[in-house]
Coordinates of C-alpha atoms and ligand atoms in Angstrom, one line a residue:
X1 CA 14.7 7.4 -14.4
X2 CA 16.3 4.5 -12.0
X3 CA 13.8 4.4 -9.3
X4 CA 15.1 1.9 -6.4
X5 CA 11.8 0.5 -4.7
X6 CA 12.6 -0.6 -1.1
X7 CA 10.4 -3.1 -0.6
X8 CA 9.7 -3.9 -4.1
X9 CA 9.0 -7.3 -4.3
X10 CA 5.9 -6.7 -1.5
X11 CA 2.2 -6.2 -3.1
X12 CA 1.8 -3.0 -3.9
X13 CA 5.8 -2.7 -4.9
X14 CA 5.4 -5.2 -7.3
X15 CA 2.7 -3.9 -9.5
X16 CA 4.0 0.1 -9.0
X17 CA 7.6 -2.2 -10.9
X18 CA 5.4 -2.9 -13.0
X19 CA 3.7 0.0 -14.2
X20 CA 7.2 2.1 -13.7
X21 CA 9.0 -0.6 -16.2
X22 CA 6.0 -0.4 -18.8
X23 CA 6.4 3.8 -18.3
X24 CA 10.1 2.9 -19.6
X25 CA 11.7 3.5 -15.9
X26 CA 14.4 1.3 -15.1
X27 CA 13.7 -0.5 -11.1
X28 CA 16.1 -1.7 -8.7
X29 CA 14.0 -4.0 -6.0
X30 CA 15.9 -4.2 -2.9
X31 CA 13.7 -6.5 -0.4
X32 CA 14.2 -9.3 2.4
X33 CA 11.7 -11.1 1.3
X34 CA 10.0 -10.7 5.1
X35 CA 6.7 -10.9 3.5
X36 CA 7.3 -11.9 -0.2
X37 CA 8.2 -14.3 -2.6
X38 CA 11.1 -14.1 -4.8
X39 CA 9.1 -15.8 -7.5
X40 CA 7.4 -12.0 -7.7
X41 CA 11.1 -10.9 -9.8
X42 CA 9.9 -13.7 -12.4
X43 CA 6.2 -12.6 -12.5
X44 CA 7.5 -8.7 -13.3
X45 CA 10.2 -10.5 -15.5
X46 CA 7.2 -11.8 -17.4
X47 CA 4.7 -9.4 -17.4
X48 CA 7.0 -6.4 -18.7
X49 CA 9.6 -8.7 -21.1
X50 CA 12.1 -6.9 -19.3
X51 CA 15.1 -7.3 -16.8
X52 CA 14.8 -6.0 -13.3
X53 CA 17.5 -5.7 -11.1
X54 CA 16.9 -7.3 -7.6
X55 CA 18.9 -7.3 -4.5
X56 CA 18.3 -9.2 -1.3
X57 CA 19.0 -6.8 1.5
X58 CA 17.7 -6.0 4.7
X59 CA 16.9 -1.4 4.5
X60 CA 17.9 -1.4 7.9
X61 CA 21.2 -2.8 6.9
X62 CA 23.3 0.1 5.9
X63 CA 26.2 -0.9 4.9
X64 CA 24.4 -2.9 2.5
X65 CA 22.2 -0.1 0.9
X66 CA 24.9 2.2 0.5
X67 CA 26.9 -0.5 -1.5
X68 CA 23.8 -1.1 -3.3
X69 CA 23.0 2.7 -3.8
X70 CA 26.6 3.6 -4.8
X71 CA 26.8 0.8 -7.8
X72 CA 22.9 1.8 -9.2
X73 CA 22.8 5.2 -8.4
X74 CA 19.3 5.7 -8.1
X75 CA 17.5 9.0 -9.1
X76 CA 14.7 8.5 -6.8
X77 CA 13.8 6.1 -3.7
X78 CA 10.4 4.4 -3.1
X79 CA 10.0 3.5 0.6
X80 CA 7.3 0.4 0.7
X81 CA 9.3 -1.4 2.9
X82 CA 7.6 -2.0 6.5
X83 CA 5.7 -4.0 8.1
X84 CA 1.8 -3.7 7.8
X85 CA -0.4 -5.7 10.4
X86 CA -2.6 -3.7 12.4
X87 CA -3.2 -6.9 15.1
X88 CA 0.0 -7.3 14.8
X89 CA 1.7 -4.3 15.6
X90 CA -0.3 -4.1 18.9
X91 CA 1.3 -7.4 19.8
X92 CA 5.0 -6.8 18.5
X93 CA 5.3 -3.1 19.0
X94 CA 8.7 -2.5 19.2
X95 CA 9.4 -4.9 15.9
X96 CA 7.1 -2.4 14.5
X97 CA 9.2 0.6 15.3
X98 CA 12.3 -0.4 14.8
X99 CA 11.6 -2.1 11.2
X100 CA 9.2 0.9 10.0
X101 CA 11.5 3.6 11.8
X102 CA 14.7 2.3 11.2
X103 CA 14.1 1.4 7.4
X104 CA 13.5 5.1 6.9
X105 CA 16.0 6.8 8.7
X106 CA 18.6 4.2 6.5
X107 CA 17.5 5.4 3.8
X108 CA 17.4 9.0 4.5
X109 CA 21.2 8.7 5.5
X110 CA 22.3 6.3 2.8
X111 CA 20.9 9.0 0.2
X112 CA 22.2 12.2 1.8
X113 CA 26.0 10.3 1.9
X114 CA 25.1 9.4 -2.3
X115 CA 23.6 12.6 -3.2
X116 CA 20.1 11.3 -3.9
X117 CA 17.7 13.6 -3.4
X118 CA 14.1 12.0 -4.4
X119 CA 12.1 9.9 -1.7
X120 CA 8.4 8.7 -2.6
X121 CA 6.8 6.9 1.0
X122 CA 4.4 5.0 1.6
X123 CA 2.1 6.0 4.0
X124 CA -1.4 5.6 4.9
X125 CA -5.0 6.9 5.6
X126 CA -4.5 5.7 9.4
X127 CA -2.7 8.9 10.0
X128 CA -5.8 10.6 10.2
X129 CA -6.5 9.0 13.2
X130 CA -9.9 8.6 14.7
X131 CA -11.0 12.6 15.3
X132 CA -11.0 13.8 11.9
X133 CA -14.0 14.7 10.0
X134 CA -14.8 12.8 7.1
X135 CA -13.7 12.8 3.9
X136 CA -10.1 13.1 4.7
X137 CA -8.5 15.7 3.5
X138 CA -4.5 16.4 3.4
X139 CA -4.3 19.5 5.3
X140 CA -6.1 17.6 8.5
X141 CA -4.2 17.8 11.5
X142 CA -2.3 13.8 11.7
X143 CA -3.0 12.1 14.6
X144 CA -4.6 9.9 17.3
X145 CA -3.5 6.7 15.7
X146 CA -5.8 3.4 16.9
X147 CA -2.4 1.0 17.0
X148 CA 1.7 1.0 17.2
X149 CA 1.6 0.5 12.8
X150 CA -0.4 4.1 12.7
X151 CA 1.8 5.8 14.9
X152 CA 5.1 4.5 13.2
X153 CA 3.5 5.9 9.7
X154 CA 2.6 8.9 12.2
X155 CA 6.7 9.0 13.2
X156 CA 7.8 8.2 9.7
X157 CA 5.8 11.1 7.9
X158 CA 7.5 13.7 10.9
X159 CA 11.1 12.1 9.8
X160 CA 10.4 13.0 6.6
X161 CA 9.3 16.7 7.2
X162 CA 11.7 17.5 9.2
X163 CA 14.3 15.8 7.0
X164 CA 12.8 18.3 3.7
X165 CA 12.7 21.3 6.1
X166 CA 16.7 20.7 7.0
X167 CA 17.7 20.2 3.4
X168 CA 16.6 22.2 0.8
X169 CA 17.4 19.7 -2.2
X170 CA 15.1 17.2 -0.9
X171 CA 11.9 16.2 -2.7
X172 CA 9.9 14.4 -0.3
X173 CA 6.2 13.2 -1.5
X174 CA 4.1 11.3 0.9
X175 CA 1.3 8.8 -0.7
X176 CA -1.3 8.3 1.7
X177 CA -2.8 5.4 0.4
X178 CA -7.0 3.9 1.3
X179 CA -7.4 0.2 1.1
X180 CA -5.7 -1.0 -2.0
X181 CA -7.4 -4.3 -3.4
X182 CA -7.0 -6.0 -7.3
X183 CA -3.9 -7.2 -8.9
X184 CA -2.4 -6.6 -12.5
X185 CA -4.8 -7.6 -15.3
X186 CA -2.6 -10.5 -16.2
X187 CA -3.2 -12.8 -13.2
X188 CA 0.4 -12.9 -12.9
X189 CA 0.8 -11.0 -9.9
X190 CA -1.4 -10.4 -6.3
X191 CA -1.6 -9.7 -2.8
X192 CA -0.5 -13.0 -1.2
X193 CA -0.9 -12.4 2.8
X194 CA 1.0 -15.2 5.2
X195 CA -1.3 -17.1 6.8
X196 CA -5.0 -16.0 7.8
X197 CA -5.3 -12.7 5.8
X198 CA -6.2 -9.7 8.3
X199 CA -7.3 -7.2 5.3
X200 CA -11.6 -8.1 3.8
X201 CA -10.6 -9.1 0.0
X202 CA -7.7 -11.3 0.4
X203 CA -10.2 -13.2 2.9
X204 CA -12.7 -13.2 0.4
X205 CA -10.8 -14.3 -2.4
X206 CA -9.5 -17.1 0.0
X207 CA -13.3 -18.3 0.8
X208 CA -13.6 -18.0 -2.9
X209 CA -11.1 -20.4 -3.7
X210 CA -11.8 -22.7 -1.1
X211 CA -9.6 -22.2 1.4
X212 CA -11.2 -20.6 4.3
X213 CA -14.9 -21.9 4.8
X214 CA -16.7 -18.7 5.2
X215 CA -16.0 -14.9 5.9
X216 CA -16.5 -12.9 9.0
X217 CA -18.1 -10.0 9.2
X218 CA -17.1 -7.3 11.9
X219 CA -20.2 -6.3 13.0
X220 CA -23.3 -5.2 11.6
X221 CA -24.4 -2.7 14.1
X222 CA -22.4 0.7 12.7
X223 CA -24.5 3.7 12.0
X224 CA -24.0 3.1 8.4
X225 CA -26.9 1.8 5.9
X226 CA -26.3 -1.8 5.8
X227 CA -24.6 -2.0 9.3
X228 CA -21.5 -2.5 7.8
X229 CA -18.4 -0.5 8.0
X230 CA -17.1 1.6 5.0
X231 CA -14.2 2.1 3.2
X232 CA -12.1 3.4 -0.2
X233 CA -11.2 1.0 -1.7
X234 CA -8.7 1.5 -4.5
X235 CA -7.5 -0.9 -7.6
X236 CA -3.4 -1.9 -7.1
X237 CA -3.3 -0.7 -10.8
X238 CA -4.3 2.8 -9.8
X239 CA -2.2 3.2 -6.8
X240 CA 0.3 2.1 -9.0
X241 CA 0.1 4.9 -11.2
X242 CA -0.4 6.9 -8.7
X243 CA 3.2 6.3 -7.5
X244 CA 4.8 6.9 -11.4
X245 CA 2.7 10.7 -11.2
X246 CA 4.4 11.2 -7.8
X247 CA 7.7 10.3 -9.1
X248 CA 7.8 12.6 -11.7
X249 CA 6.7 15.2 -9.7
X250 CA 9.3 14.9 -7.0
X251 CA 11.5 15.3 -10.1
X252 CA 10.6 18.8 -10.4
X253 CA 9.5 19.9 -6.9
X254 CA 11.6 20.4 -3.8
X255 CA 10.0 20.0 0.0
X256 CA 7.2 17.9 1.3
X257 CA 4.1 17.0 -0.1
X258 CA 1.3 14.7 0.7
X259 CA -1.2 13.0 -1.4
X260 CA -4.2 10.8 -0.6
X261 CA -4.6 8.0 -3.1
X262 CA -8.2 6.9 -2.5
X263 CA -11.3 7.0 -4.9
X264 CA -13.2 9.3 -3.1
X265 CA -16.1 6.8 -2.8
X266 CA -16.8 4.5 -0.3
X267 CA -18.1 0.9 -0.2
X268 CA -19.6 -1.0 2.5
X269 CA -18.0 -4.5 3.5
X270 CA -21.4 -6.3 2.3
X271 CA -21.5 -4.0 -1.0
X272 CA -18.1 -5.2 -1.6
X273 CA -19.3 -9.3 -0.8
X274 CA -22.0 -8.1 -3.5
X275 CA -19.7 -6.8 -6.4
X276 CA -17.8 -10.2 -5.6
X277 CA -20.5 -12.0 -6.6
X278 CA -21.5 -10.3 -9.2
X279 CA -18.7 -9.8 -10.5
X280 CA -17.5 -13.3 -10.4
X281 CA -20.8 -15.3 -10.3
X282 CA -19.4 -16.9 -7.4
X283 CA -21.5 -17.1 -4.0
X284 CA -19.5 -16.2 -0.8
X285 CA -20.5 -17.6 2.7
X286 CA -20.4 -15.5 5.2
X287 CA -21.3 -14.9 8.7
X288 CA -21.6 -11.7 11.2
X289 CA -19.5 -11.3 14.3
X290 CA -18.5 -9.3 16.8
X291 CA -16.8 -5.5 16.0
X292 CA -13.0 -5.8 15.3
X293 CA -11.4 -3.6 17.9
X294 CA -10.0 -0.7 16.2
X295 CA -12.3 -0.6 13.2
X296 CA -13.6 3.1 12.4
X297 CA -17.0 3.3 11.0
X298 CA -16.6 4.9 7.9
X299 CA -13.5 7.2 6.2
X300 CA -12.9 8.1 2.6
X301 CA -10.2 10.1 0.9
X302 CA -10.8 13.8 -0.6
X303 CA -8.9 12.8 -4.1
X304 CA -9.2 16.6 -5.1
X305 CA -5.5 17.5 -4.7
X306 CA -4.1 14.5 -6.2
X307 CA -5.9 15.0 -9.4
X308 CA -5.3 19.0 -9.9
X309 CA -1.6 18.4 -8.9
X310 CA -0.4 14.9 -9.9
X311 CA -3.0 15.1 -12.4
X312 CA -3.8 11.5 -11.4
X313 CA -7.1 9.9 -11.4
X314 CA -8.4 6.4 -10.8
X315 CA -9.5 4.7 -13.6
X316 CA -10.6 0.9 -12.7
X317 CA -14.1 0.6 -10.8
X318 CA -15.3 -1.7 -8.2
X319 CA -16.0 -4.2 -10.8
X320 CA -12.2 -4.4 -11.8
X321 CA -11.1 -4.6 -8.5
X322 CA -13.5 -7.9 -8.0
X323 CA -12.6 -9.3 -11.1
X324 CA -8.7 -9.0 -10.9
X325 CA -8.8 -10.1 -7.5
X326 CA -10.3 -13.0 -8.5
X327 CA -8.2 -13.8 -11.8
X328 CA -5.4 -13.8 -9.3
X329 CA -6.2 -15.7 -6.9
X330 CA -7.9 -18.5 -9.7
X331 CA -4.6 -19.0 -11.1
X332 CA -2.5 -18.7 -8.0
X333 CA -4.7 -20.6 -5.8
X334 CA -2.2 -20.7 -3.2
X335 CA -0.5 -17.5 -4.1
X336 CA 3.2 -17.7 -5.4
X337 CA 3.9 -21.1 -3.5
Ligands
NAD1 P1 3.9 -6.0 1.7 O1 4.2 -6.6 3.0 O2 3.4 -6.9 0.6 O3 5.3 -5.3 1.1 C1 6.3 -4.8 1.9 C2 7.6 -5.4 1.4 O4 8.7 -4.9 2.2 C3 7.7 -6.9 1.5 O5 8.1 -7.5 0.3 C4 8.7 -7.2 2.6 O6 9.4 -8.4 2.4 C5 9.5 -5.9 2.5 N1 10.2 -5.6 3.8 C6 9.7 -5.3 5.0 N2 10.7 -5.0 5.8 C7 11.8 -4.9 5.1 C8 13.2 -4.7 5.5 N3 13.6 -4.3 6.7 N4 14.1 -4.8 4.5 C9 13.8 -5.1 3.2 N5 12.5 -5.4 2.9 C10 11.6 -5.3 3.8 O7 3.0 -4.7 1.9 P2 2.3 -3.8 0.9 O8 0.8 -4.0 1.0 O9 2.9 -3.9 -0.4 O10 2.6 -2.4 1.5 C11 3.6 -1.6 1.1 C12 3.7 -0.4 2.0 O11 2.5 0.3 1.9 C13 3.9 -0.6 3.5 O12 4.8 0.3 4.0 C14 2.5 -0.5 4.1 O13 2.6 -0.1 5.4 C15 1.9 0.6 3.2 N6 0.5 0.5 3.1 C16 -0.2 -0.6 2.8 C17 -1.6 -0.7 2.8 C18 -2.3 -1.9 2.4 O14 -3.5 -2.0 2.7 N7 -1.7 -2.9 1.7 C19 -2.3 0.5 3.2 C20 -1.6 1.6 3.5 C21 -0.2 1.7 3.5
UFG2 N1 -13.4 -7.0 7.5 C1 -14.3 -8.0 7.8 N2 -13.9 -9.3 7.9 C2 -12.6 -9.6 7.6 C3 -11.6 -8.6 7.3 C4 -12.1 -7.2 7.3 O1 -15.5 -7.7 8.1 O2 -12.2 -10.8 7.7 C5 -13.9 -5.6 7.5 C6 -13.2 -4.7 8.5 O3 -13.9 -4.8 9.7 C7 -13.3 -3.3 7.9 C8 -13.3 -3.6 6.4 O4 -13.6 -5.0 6.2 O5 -14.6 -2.8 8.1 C9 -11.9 -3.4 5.8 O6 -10.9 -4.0 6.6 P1 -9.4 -4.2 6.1 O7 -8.7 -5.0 7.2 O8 -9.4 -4.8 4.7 O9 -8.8 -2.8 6.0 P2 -8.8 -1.6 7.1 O10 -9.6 -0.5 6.6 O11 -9.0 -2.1 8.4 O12 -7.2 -1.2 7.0 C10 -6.5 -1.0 5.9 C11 -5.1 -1.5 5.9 C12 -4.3 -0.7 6.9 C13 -4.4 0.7 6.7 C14 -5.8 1.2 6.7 C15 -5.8 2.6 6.3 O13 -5.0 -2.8 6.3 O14 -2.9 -1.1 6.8 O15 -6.5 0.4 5.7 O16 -6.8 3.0 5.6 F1 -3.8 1.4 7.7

C-alpha cells in the first residue's frame, strides 16, 4: 500500500516508516519539521536501504496536500501530525486547537476531494479523562480532559466519528496510544524533545548522558506502593506495529474503530529509574518534588480488543524499552543535531 504519514518525520512517525517500509509499504512523509529534524529521512533512508518520499508541507495548508495527495495518491492517511505538550497547551491554547483541529479537518477534506478513503489517527489515553475506572477500556465514555491537548484529541476523535457516520466508504481507526518510550534497535533513530523534555524517559536518558544533572520526581505521596505515579509504558517498536495491523485493517473495514495501544501493565516512575539502571548499569540522580499539576495517579490500557481484532500484541518488555532508549541517546548524545 502507499500510506502518506502526516507528521512522519516526528517520533513515533518515524519508526511506524520504518516498520511500514520493512512490511514492503511504500511511505510518503509530509511534515513541517515544527518538532523534527529532517536528518530523520536519512536515518529511515538508512535503516530500511530504501527511498522514502518526503515533502515539506504545512497539513493545515491545503492547497499544498491536495497537490501532494493528487501526484502520490495515497491508499491510506496516518494523522501524527499535532502538537503534543501537555504544559504547553495550557499556555498556547488556541495554537493547540487550531494546529491539532485544523490538521485534521485538512485532511479529511483533501481525501474526500481525492477519493481516499483510509484515515489511521493518533490519538491518546488522555481521552479517558480523569473519572474513568481503571484499566481503560475502549467502550468508556471520552471525557473530562485535564488540559487544551486532551480536549483537542477529545474534538479530533468526534471529527472523525461523525465524519465515518456521514460517509459510508470511510475507514476510520483510532489508536489510542499509553506512554510510548524506546527507539528502533539500531540506534539510528529516537525521541529527540526541544529543549527540557516534559515526558519521564527522555529526561532520564538526558540525566544519563549528562545533560541534565539530576531527575525530578513528581511526588511521592500517591496512594500507589512506592508513592510514585504509574503508567503503560509501551516500546516505539510495538506502537509501531501496532499502526501496520491498524492499516490493514482499515483496508477491509468501513466505519470507526478505536484501539488502545498500551501493555496492559503498569510501571511506577521509580520502577522505571530501576529498569534504567539495570538495564544499563548506569546510576541516575534523582530527587523528589512537588506533584505535577495534572498528573493522574495511575491508568493502564485494557489491550484485550486490540489483540482479538488487530491481532496485535506487544512484544518488547520493560528491559527493551531501557536499553533502546539508551542505545539512542549514547549515539545521538544530542539527538539529530
Ligand atoms: P512529534 O512531535 O515527535 O511528531 C509530530 C510531528 O508532526 C513532528 O514531526 C512535527 O514537526 C509534525 N507537525 C506538527 N504540526 C504539523 C503541521 N501543521 N504540519 C506538518 N507537520 C506537523 O510527536 P510524536 O510523539 O511522534 O506524536 C505523534 C502523535 O501522537 C501526535 O499527534 C501526538 O499527540 C500523539 N501522541 C503522542 C504520545 C507521546 O507520548 N509521544 C502519546 C499519545 C499520543
Ligand atoms: N515524571 C516525573 N519527572 C519528570 C517527567 C515525568 O516524575 O521529569 C512522571 C510524571 O509525573 C508521570 C510519569 O513520570 O507520573 C509519566 O510522565 P510523562 O510526562 O512521561 O507522561 P504522561 O503520562 O504525563 O503523559 C503522556 C504523554 C501525553 C499523553 C499521556 C496519555 O506525554 O501526551 O501520556 O497517556 F496524553
Amino acid at each position: 500500500m502507499e500510506i502518506l504519514l502526516a507528521g512522519g518525520a516526528g517520533y513515533i512517525g518515524s519508526h511506524t516508516a520504518v516498520e511500514l517500509v520493512e512490511q514492503g509499504h511504500d511511505v510518503i512523509i509530509v511534515d513541517n519539521y515544527s518538532n523534527s529534524s529532517k536528518e530523520v529521512i536519512n536515518r529511515i533512508e538508512k535503516i530500511t536501504g530504501k527511498q522514502v518520499q518526503a515533502f515539506e508541507a504545512d497539513i493545515k495548508d491545503k492547497t499544498e496536500i491536495m497537490s501532494i495527495m493528487k501526484e502520490t495518491k495515497p491508499d491510506c492517511v496516518i494523522h501524527f501530525a499535532g502538537m503534543k505538550a501537555v504544559g504547553e497547551s495550557v499556555a498556547k491554547p488556541i495554537d493547540y486547537y487550531r494546529n491539532n483541529i485544523d490538521t485534521t479537518l485538512t485532511l479529511l477534506e483533501c481525501m474526500k476531494e481525492c477519493n481516499v478513503n483510509q484515515i489511521v489517527f493518533s490519538s491518546s489515553a488522555t481521552v479517558y479523562g480523569e473519572e474513568n475506572d481503571i484499566p481503560y477500556v475502549e467502550t468508556m465514555k471520552r471525557g473530562n480532559c485535564s488540559n487544551p491537548y486532551g480536549w483537542t484529541k477529545y474534538m479530533m476523535e468526534q471529527i472523525f466519528e461523525d465524519a465515518a457516520n456521514a460517509d459510508e466508504n470511510l475507514s476510520v481507526v483510532i489508536l489510542r496510544y499509553f506512554n510510548p518510550i524506546g527507539a528502533h534497535q539500531s540506534g539510528e533513530i529516537g525521541e529527540d524533545p526541544q529543549g527540557i523534555p516534559n515526558n519521564l524517559m527522555p529526561y532520564i536518558a538526558q540525566v544519563a548522558v549528562g545533560r541534565r544533572d539530576h531527575l525530578t520526581i513528581f511526588g511521592n505521596d500517591y496512594p500507589t506502593k512506592d508513592g510514585t505515579c504509574r503508567r503503560d509504558y509501551i516500546h516505539v517498536m510495538d506502537l509501531a506495529n501496532g499502526h501496520l495491523k491498524a492499516v490493514e485493517f482499515a483496508r477491509d473495514h468501513k466505519g470507526y474503530h478505536i484501539f488502545n495501544l498500551g501493555t496492559g501493565e503498569p510501571y511506577s516512575v521509580l520502577e522505571i529509574v530501576e529498569a534504567f539502571e539495570k538495564a544499563n548499569g548506569i546510576k541516575i540522580k534523582y530527587e523528589f518534588g512537588d506533584r505535577r499539576l495534572g498528573d493522574l495517579t495511575e491508568y493502564w490500557a485494557d489491550a484485550q480488543k486490540a489483540q482479538e481484532v488487530l491481532g496485535w500484541k506487544t512484544e518488547r518488555d520493560i528491559e527493551d524499552m531501557c536499553r533502546d532508549t539508551w542505545n539512542w541517546q549514547k549515539n545521538n548524545p544530542h539527538g539529530y543535531a
